[in-house]
Coordinates of N, CA and C in Angstrom, one line a residue:
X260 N 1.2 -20.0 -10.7 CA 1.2 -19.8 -9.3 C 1.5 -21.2 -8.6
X261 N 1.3 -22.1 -9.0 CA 1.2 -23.3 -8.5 C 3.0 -23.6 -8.4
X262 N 3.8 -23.1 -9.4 CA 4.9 -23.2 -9.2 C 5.8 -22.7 -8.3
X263 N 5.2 -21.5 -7.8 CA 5.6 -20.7 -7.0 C 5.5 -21.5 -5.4
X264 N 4.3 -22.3 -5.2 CA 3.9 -22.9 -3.9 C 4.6 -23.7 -3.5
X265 N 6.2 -24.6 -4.8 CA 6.3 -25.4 -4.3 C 8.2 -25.3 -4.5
X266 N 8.1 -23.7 -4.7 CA 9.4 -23.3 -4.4 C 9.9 -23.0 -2.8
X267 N 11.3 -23.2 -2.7 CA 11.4 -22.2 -1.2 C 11.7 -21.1 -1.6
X268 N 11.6 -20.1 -0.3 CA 11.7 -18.7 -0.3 C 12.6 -18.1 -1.6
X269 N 14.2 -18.8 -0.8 CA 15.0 -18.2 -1.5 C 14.3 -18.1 -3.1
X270 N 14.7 -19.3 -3.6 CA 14.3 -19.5 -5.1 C 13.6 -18.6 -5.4
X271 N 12.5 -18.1 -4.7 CA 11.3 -17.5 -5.3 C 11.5 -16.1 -5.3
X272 N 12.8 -15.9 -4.4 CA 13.1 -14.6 -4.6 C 14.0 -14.1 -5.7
X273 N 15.1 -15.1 -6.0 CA 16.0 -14.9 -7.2 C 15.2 -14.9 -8.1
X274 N 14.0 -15.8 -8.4 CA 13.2 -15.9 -10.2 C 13.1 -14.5 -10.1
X275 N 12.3 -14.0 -8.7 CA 11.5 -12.1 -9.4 C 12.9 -11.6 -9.4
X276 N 13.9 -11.5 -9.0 CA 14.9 -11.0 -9.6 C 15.6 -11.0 -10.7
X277 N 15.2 -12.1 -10.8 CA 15.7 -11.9 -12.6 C 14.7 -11.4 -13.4
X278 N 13.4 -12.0 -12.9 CA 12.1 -11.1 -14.1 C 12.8 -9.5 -14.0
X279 N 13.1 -8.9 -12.9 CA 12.9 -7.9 -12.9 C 14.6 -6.9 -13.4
X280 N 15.3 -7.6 -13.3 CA 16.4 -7.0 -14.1 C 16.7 -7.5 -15.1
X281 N 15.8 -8.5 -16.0 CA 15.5 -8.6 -17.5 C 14.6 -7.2 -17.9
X282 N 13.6 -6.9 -17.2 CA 12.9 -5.9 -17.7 C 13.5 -4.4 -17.4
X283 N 14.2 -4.2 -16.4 CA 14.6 -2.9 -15.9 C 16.3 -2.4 -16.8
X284 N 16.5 -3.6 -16.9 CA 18.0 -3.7 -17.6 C 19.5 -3.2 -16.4
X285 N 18.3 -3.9 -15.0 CA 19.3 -3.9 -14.2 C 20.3 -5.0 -13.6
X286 N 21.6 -5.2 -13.3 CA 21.8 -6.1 -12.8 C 21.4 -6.9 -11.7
X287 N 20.7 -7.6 -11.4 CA 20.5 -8.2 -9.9 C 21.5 -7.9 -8.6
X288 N 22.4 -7.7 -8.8 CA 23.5 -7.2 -8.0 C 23.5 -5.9 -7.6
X289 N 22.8 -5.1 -8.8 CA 22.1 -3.4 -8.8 C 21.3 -3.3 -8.0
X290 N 20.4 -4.2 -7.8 CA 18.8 -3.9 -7.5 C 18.7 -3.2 -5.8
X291 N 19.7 -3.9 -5.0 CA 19.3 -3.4 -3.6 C 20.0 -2.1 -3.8
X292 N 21.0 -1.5 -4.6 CA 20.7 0.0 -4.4 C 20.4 0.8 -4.7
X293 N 19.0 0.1 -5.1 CA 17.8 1.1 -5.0 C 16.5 0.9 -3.9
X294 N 17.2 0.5 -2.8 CA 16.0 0.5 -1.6 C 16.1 1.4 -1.3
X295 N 16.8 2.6 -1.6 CA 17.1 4.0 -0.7 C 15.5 4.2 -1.4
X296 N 15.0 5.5 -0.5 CA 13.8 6.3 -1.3 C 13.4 6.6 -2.8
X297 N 13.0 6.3 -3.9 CA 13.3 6.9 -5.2 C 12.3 8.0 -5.8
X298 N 12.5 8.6 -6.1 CA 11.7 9.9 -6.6 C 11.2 9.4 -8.3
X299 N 9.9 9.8 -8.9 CA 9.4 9.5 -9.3 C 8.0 10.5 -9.6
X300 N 7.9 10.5 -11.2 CA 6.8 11.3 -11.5 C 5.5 11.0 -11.0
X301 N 5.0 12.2 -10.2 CA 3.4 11.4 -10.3 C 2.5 12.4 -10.7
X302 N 1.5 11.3 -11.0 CA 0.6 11.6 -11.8 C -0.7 12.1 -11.1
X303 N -0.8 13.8 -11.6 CA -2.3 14.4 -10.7 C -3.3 14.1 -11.7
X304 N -4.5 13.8 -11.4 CA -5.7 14.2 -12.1 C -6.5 15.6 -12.1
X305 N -6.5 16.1 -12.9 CA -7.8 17.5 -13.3 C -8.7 17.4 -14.2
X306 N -9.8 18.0 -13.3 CA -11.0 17.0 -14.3 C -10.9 16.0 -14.8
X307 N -11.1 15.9 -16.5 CA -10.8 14.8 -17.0 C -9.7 14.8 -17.6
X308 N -8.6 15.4 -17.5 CA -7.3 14.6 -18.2 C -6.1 15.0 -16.7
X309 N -5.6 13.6 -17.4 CA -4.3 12.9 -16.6 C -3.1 13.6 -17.1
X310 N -2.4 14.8 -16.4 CA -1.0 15.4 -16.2 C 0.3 14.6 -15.7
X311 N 1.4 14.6 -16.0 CA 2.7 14.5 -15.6 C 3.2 15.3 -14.8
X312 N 3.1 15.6 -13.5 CA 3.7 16.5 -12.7 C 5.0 15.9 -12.0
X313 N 6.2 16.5 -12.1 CA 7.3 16.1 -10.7 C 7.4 16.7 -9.7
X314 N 7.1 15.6 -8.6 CA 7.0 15.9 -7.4 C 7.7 15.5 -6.6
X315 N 8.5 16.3 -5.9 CA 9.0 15.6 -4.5 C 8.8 15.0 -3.5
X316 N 8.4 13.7 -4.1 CA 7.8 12.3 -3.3 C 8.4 11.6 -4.0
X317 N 8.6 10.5 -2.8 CA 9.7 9.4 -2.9 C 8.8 8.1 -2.4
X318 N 9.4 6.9 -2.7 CA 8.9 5.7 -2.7 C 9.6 5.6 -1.0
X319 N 8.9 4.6 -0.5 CA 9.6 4.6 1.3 C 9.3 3.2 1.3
X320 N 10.3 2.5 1.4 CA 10.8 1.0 1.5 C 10.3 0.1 2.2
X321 N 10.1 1.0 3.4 CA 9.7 0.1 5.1 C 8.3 0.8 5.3
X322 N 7.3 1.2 4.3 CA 6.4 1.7 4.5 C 5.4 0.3 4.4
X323 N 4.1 0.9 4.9 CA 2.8 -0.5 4.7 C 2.4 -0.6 3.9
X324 N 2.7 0.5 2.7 CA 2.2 0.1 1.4 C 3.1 -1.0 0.5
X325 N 4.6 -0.5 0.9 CA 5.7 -1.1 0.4 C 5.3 -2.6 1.2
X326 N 5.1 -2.9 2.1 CA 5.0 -4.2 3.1 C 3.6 -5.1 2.3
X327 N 2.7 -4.4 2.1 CA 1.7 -4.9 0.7 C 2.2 -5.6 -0.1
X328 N 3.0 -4.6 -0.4 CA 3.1 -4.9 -2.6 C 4.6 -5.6 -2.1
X329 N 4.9 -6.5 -1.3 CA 6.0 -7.6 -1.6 C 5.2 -8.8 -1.3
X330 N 4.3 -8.9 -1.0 CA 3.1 -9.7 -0.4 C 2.7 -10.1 -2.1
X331 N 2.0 -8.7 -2.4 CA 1.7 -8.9 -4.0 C 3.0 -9.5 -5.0
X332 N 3.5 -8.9 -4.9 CA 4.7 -9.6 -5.7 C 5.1 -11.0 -5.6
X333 N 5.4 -11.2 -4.5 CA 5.2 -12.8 -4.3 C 4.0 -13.6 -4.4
X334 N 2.9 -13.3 -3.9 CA 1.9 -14.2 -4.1 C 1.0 -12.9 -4.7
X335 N 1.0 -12.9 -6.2 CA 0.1 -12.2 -7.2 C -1.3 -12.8 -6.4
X336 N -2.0 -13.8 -6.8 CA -3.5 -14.1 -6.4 C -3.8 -13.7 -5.1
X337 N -3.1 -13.3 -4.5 CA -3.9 -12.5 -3.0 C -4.6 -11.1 -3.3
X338 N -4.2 -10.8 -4.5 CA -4.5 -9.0 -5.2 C -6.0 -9.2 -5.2
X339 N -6.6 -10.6 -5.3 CA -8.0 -10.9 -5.0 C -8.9 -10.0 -3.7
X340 N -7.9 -10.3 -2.5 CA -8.4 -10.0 -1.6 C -8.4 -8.8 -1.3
X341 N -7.9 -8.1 -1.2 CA -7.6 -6.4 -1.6 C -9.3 -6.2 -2.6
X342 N -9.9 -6.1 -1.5 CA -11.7 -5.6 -2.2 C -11.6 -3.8 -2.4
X343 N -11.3 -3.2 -1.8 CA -11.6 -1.3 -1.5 C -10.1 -0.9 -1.8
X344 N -9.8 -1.1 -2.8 CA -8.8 -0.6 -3.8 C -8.8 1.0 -3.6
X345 N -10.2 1.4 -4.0 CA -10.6 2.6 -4.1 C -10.3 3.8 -3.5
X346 N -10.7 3.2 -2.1 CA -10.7 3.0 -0.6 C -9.0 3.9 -0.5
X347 N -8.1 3.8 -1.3 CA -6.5 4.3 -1.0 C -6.1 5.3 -1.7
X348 N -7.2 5.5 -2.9 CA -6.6 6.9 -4.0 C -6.3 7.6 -3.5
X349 N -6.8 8.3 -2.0 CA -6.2 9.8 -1.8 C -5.2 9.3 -1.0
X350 N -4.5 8.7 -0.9 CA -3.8 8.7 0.6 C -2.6 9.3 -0.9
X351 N -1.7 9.8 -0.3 CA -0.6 10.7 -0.6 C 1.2 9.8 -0.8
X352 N 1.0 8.6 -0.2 CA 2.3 8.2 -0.5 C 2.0 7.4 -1.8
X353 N 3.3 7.3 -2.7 CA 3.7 7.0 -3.9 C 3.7 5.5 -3.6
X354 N 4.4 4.5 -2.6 CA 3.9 3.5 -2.7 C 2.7 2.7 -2.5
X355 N 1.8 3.6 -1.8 CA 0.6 3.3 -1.8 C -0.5 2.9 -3.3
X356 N -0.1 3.8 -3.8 CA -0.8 4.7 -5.2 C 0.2 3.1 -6.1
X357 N 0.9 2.9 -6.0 CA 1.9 1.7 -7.0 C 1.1 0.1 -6.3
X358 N 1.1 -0.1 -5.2 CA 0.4 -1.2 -4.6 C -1.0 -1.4 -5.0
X359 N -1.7 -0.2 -5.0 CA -2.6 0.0 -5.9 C -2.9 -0.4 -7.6
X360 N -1.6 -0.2 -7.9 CA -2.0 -0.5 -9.5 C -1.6 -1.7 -9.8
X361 N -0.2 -2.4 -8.7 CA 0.1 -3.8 -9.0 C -1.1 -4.8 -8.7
X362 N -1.6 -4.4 -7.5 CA -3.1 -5.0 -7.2 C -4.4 -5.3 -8.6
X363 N -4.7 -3.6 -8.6 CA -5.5 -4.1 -10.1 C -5.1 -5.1 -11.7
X364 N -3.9 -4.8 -11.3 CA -3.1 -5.5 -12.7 C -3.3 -7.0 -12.2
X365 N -2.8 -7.7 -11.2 CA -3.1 -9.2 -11.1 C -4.8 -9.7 -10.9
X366 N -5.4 -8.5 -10.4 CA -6.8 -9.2 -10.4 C -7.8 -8.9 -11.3
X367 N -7.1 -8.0 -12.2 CA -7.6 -8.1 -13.8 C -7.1 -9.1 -14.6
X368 N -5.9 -9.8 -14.3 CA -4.4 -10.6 -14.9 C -4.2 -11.4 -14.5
X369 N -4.8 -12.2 -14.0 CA -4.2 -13.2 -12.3 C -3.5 -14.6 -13.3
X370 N -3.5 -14.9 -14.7 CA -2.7 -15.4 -15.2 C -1.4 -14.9 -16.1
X371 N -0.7 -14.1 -15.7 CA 0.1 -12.9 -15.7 C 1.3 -13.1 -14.8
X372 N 2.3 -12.8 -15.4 CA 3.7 -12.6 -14.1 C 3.8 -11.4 -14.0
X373 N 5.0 -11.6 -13.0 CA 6.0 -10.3 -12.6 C 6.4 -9.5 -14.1
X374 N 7.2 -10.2 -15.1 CA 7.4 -9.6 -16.4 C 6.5 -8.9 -17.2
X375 N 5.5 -9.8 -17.1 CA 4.0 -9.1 -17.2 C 3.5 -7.6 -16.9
X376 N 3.9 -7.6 -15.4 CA 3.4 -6.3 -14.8 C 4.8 -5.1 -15.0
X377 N 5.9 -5.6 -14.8 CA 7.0 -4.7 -15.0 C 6.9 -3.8 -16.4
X378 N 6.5 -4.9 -17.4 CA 6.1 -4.1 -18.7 C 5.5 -2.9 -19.0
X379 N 4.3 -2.5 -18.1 CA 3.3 -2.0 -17.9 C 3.4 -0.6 -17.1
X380 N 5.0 -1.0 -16.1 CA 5.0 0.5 -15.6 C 6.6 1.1 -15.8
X381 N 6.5 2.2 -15.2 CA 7.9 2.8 -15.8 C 8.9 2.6 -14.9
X382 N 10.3 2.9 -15.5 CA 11.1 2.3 -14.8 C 11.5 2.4 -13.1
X383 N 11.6 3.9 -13.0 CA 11.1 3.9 -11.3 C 10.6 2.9 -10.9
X384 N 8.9 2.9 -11.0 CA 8.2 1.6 -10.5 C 8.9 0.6 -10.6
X385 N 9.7 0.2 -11.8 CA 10.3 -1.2 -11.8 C 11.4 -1.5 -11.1
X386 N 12.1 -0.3 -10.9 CA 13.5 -0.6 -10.2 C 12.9 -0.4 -8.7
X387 N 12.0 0.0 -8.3 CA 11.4 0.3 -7.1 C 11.3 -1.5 -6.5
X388 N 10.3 -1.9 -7.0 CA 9.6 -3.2 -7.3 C 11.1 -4.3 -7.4
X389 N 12.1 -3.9 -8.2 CA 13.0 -4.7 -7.8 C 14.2 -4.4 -6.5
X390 N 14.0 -3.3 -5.8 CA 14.6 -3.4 -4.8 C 14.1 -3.7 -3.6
X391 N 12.5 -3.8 -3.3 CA 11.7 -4.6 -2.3 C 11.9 -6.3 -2.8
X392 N 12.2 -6.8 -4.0 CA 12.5 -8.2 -4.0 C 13.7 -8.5 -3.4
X393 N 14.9 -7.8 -3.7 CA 15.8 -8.0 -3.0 C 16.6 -7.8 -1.7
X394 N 15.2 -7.1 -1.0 CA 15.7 -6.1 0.2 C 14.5 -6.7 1.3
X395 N 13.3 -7.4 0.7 CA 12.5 -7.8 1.9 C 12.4 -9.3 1.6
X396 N 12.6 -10.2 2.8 CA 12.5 -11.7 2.7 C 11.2 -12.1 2.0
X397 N 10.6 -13.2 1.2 CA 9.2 -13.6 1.5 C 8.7 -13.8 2.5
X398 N 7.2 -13.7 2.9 CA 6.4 -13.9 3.8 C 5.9 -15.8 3.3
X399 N 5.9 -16.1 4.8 CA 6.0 -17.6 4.2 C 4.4 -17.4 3.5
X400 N 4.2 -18.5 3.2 CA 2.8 -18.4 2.1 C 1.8 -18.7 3.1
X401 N 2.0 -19.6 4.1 CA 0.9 -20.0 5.1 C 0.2 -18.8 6.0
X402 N 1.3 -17.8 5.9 CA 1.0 -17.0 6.6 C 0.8 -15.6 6.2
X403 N 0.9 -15.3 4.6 CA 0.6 -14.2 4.0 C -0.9 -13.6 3.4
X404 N -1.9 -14.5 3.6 CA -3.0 -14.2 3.6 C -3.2 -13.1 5.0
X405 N -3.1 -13.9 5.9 CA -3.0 -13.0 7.2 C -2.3 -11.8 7.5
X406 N -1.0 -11.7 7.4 CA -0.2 -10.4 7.4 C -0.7 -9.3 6.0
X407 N -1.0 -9.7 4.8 CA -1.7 -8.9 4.2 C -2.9 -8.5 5.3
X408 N -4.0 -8.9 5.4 CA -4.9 -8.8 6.1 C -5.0 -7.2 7.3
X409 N -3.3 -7.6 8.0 CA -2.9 -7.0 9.1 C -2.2 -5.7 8.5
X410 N -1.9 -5.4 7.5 CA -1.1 -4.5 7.0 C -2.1 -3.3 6.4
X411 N -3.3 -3.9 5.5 CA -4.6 -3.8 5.1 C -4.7 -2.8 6.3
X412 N -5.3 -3.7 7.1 CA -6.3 -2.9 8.6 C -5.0 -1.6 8.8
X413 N -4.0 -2.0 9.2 CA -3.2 -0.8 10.1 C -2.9 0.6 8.9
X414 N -3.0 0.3 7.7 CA -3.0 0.9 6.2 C -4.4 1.9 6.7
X415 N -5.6 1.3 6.3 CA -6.8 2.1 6.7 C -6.8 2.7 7.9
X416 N -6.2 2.5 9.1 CA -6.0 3.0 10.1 C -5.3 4.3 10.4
X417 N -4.4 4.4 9.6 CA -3.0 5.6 8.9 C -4.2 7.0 8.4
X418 N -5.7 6.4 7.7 CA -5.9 7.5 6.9 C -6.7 8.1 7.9
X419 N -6.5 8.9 8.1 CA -7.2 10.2 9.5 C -8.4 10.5 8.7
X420 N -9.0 10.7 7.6 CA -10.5 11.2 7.2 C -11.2 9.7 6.8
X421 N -10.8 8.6 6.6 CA -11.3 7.6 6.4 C -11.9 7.1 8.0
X422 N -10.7 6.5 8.9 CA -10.7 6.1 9.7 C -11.6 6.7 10.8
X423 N -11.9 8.1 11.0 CA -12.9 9.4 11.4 C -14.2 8.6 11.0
X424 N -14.9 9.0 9.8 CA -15.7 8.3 9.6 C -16.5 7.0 10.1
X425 N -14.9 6.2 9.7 CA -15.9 4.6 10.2 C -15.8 4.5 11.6
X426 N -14.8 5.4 12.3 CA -15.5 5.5 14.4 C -16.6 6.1 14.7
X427 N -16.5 7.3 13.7 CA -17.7 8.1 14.1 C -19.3 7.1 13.9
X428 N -19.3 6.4 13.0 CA -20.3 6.1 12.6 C -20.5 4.6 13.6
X429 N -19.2 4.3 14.6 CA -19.4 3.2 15.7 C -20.1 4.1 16.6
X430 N -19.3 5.0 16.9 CA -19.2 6.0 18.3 C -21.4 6.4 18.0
X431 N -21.6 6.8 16.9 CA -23.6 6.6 16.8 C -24.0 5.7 16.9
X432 N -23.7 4.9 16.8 CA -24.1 3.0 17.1 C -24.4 3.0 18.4
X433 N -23.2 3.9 19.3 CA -22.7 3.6 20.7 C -22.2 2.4 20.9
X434 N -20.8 1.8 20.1 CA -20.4 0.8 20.6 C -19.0 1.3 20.3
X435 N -18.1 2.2 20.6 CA -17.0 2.6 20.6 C -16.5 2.2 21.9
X436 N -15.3 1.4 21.6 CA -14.5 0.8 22.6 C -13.7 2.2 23.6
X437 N -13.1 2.0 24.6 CA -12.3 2.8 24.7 C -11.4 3.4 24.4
X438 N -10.7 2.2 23.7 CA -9.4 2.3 22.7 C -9.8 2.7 21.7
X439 N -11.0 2.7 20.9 CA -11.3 3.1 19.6 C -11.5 4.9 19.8
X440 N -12.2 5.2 21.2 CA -12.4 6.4 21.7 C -11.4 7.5 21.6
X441 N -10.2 7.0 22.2 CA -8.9 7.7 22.2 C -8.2 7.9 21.2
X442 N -8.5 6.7 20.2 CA -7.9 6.8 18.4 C -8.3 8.0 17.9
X443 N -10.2 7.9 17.9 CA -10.7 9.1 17.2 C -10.4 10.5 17.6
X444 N -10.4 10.2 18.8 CA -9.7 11.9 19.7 C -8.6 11.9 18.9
X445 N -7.5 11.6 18.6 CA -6.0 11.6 18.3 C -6.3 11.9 16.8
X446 N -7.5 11.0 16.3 CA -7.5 11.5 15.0 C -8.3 13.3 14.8
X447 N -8.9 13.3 15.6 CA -9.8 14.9 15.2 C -8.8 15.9 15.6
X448 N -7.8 15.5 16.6 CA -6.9 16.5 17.3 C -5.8 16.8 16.2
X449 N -5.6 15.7 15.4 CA -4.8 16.0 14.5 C -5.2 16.9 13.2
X450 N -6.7 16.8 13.2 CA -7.3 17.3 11.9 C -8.1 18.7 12.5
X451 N -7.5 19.0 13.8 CA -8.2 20.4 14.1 C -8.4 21.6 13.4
X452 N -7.4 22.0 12.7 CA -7.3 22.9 11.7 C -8.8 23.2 10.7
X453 N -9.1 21.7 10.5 CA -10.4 21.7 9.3 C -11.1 20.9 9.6
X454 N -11.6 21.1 10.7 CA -12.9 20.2 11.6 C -13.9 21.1 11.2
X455 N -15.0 20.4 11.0 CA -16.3 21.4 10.8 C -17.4 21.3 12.0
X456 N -17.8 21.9 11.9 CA -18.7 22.5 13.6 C -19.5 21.3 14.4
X457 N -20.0 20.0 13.4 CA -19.9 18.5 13.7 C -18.9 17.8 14.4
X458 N -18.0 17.3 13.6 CA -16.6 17.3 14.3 C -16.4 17.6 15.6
X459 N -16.3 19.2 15.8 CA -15.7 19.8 16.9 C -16.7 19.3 18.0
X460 N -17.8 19.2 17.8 CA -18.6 18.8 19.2 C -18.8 17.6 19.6
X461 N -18.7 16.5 18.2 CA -17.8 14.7 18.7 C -16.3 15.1 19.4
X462 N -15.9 15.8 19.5 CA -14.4 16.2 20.2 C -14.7 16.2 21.3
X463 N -15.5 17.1 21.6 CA -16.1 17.7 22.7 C -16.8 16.8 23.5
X464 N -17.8 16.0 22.6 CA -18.2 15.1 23.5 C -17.5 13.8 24.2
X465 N -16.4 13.7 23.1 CA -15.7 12.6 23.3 C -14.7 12.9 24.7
X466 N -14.2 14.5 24.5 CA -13.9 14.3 25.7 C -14.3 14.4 26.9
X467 N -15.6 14.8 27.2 CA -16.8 14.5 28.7 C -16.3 13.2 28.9
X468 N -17.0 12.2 27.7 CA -16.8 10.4 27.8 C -15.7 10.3 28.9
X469 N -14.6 10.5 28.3 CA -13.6 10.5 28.8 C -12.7 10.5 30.1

């Protein structure tokens, strides 16, 4: 990593491109066209064994999970900071669920490359992973602690039953901002369908507040 600190951008972006069309067996000149969406097997759990299902879910380029894992890719040792991993399993996009696994790989692996990690998953993932190298700039390094950070928060903010939760549990404190007030409304209003009789009367109350 130390090598990496004392590259510029560019550079740093041509090395992962080559790690990664050594491993994919794609040309570097290939790689950006695959920023389009890519489809990709995923994997359900039942009970205890893990299935191969194909699903029509696609990888989304300009998503916050995708905006993550170029963060990870460039600076692997930030995969440190990413504590509630866990915290993402249900959310439903495929790059979420991959940001996820590059994360545990460096901070079980943190002396480990990109070649390293490409090895490890299938080629989708790889050609996926090589078309965010070639399709998003680095984040300068000074400043990628922080935008991880920011991407993190607005990430947890996206999940409507997570996010519920940790207002609700401000909103009983009684320290729910205004703005936090209007979020949770937006989130229950969205989730009306399968509000349970709790729920509906934080709705309710929320909107008296109001």
């Amino acid at each position: 990593m130390e090598l990496l600190s004392t590259m510029q951008e560019s550079s740093i972006k041509r090395l992962l491109e080559s790690e990664v069309a050594k491993v994919t067996g794609l040309d570097p000149s290939d790689l950006k066209t695959k920023s389009k969406t890519t489809r990709y097997p995923d994997r359900i759990r039942k009970q205890d064994n893990i299935e191969d299902k194909e699903r029509d879910k696609s990888f989304e380029p300009s998503g916050l999970g995708s905006k993550i894992l170029s963060v990870l890719l460039t600076y692997p040792y930030l995969s440190k900071e990413i504590e509630d991993l866990d915290n993402f399993s249900d959310f439903s996009q495929p790059e979420v669920h991959l940001m996820v696994e590059v994360a545990s790989y460096f901070t079980d692996n943190p002396d480990n490359g990109i070649s390293d990690l490409l090895s490890t998953l299938d080629k989708d993932s790889a050609s996926f992973i090589g078309a965010l190298i070639s399709t998003h700039d680095p984040i300068d390094e000074k400043n990628a602690k922080e935008y991880l950070k920011d991407c993190l928060f607005n990430l947890r903010k996206s999940d409507s039953v997570t996010r519920i939760f940790e207002l609700k549990e401000i909103f009983e404190n009684g320290n729910l901002t205004e703005d936090e007030t209007f979020e949770l409304q937006q989130h229950l209003l969205s989730n009306i369908h399968k509000l349970e009789e709790p729920e509906k009367n934080l709705l309710k109350a929320l909107s008296q507040k109001s």
